[in-house]
PDB file of C-alpha atoms in Angstrom:
ATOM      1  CA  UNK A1437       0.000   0.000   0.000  1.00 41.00           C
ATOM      2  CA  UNK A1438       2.076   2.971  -1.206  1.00 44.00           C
ATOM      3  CA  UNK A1439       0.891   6.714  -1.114  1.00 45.00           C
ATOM      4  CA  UNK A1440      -0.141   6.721  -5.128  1.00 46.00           C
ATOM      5  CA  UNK A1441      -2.878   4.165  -3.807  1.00 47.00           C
ATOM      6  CA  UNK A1442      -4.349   6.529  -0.691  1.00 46.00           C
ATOM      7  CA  UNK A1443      -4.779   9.740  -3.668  1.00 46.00           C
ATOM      8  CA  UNK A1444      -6.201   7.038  -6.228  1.00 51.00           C
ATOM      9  CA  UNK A1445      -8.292   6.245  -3.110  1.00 51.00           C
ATOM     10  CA  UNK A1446      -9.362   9.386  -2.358  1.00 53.00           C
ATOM     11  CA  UNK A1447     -10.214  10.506  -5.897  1.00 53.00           C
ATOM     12  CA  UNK A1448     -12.574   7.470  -6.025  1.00 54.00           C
ATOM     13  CA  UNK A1449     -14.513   8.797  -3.241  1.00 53.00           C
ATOM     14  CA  UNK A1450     -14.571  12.251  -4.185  1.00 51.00           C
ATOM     15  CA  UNK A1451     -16.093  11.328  -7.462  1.00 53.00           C
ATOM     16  CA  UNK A1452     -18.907   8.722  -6.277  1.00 60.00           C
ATOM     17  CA  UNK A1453     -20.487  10.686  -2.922  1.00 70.00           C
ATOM     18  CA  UNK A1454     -22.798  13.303  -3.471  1.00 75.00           C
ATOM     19  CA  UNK A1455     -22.736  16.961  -1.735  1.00 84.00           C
ATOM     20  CA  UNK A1456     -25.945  18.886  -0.519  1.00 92.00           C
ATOM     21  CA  UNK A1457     -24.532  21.705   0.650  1.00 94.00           C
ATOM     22  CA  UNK A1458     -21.072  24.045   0.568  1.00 94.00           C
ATOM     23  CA  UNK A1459     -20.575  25.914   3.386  1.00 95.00           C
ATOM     24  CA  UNK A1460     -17.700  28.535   2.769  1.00 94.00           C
ATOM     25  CA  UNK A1461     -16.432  30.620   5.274  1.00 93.00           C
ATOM     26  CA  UNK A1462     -16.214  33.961   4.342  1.00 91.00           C
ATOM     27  CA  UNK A1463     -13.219  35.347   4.583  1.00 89.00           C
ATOM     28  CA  UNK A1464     -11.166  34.265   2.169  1.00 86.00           C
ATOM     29  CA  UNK A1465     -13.475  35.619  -0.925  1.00 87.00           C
ATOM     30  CA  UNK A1466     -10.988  35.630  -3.396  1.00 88.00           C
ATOM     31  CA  UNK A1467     -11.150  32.881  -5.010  1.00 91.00           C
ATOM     32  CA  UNK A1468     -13.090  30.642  -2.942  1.00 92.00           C
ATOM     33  CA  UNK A1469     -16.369  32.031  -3.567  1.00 94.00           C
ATOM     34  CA  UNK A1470     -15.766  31.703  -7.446  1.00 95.00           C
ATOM     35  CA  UNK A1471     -14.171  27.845  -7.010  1.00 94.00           C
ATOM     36  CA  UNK A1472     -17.470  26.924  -5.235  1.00 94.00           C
ATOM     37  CA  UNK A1473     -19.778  28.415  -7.632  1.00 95.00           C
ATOM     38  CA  UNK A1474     -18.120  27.002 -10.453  1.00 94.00           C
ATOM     39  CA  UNK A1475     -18.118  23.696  -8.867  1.00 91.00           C
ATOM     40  CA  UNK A1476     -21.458  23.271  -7.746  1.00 93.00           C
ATOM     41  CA  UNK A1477     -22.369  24.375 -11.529  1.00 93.00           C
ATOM     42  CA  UNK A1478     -20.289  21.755 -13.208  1.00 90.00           C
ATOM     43  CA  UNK A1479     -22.012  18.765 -10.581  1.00 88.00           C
ATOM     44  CA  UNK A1480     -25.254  19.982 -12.627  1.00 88.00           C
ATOM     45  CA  UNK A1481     -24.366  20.343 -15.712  1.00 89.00           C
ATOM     46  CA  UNK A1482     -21.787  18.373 -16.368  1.00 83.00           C
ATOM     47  CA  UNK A1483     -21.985  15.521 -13.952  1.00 78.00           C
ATOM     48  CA  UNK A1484     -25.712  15.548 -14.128  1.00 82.00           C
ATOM     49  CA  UNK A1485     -25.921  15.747 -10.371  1.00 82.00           C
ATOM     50  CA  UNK A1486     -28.184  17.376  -7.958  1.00 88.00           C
ATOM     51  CA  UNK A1487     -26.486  20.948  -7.883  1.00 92.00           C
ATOM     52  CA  UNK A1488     -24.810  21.266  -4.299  1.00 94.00           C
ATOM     53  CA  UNK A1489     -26.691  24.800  -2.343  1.00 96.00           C
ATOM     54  CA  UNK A1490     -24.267  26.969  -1.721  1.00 96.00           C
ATOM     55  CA  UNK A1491     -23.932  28.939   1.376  1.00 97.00           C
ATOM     56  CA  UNK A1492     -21.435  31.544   2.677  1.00 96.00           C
ATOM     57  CA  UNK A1493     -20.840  32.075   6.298  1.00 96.00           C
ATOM     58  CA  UNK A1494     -20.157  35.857   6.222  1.00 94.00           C
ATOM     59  CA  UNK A1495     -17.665  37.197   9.476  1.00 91.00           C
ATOM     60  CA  UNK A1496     -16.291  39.726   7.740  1.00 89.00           C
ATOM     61  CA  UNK A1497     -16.353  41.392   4.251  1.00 88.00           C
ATOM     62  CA  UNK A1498     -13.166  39.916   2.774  1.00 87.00           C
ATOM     63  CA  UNK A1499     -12.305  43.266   0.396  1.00 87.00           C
ATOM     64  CA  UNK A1500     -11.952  44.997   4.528  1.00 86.00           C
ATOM     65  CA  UNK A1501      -9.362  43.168   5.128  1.00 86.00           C
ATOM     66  CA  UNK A1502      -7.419  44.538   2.569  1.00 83.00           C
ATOM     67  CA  UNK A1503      -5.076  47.841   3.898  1.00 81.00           C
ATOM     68  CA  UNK A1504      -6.506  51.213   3.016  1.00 86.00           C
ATOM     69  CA  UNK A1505      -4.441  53.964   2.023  1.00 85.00           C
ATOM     70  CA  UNK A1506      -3.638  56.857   4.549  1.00 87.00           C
ATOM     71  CA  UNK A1507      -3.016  60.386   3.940  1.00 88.00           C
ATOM     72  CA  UNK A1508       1.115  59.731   4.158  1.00 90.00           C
ATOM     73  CA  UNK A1509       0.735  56.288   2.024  1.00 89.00           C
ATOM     74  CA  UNK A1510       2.833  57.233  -1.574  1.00 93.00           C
ATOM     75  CA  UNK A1511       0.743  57.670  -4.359  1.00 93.00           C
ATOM     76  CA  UNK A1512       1.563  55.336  -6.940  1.00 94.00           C
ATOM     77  CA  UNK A1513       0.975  52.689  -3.347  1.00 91.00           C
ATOM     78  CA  UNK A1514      -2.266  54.602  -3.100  1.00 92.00           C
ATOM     79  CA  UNK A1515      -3.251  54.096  -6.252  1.00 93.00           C
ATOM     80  CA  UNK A1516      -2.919  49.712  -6.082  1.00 92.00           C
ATOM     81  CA  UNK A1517      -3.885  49.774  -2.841  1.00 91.00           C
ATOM     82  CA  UNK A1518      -7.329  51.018  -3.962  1.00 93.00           C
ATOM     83  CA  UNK A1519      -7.540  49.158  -6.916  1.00 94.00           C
ATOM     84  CA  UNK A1520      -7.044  45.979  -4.593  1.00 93.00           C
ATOM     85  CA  UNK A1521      -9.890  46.754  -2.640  1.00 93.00           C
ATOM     86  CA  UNK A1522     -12.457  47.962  -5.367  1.00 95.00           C
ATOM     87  CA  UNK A1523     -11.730  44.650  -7.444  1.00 95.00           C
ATOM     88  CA  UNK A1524     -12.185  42.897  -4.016  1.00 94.00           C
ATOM     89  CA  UNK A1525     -15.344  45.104  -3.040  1.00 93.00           C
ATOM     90  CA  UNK A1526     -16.460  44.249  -6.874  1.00 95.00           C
ATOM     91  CA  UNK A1527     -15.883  40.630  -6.594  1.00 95.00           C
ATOM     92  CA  UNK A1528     -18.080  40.180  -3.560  1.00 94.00           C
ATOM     93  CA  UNK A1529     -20.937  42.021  -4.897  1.00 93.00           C
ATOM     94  CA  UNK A1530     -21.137  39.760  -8.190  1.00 95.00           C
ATOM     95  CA  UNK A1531     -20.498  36.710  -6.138  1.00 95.00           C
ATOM     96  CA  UNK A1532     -22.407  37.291  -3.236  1.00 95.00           C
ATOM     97  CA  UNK A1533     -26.054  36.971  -4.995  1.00 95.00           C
ATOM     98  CA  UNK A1534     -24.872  33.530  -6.533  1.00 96.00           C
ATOM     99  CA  UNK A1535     -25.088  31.915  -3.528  1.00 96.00           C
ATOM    100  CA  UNK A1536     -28.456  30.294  -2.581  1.00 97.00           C
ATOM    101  CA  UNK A1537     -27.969  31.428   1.336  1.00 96.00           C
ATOM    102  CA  UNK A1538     -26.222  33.291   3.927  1.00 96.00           C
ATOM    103  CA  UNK A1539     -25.308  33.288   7.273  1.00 96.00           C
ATOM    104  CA  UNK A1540     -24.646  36.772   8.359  1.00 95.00           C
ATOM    105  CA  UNK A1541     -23.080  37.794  11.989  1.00 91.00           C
ATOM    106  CA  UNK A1542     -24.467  41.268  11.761  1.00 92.00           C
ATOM    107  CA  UNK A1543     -28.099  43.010  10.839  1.00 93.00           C
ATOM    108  CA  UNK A1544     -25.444  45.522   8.717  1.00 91.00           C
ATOM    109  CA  UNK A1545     -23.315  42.764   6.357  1.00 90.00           C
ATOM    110  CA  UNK A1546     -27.264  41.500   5.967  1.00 90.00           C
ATOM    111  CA  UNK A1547     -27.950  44.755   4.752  1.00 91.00           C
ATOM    112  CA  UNK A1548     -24.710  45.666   2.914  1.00 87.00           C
ATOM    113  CA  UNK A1549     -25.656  41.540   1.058  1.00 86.00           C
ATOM    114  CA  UNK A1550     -28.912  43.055  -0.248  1.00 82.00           C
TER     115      UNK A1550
END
């Protein structure tokens, strides 16, 4: 029994039991949310599978975590820093509606979710 035979194992598995649900912890966004979504499309259309709900478990907006610019941050710094967070920011806001629930941890990131 060598190592080649546990991932030949395991890849077995994967392919044969069926998922309800994906529950993804929210942060990380980027690019877990995408990954899932993509994932639970292809068990449906490609696999011809029950497609998998997926849920995110918001604690946090994940473009926040992201450092903002101050007023002594150098400009061309500035300048990716924002661009970081607004593709971030962006990201979320396509992704977030994909989902088919959420679990939210304030009445606010409920309200920011739509």
């Amino acid at each position: 029994f060598d190592g080649s035979a546990i991932v030949e194992m395991q890849g077995d598995c994967m392919i044969q039991i069926p998922v309800d649900v994906i529950l993804v912890q929210n942060p990380p966004s980027v690019p877990t949310l995408l990954l899932v979504y993509v994932y639970c499309i292809w068990e449906w259309l490609w696999m011809r599978r029950k497609r998998p709900r997926f849920v995110i478990d918001w604690h946090n907006l994940g473009y926040t975590m992201f450092e903002s610019p101050t007023q002594q941050t150098p400009f061309l710094r500035t300048i990716i820093l924002t661009s970081i967070r607004t593709i971030a920011k962006t990201y979320e806001r396509i992704l977030a509606p994909m989902a088919d629930a959420h679990l939210t941890v304030t009445h606010a990131m409920e309200v920011w979710l739509g």
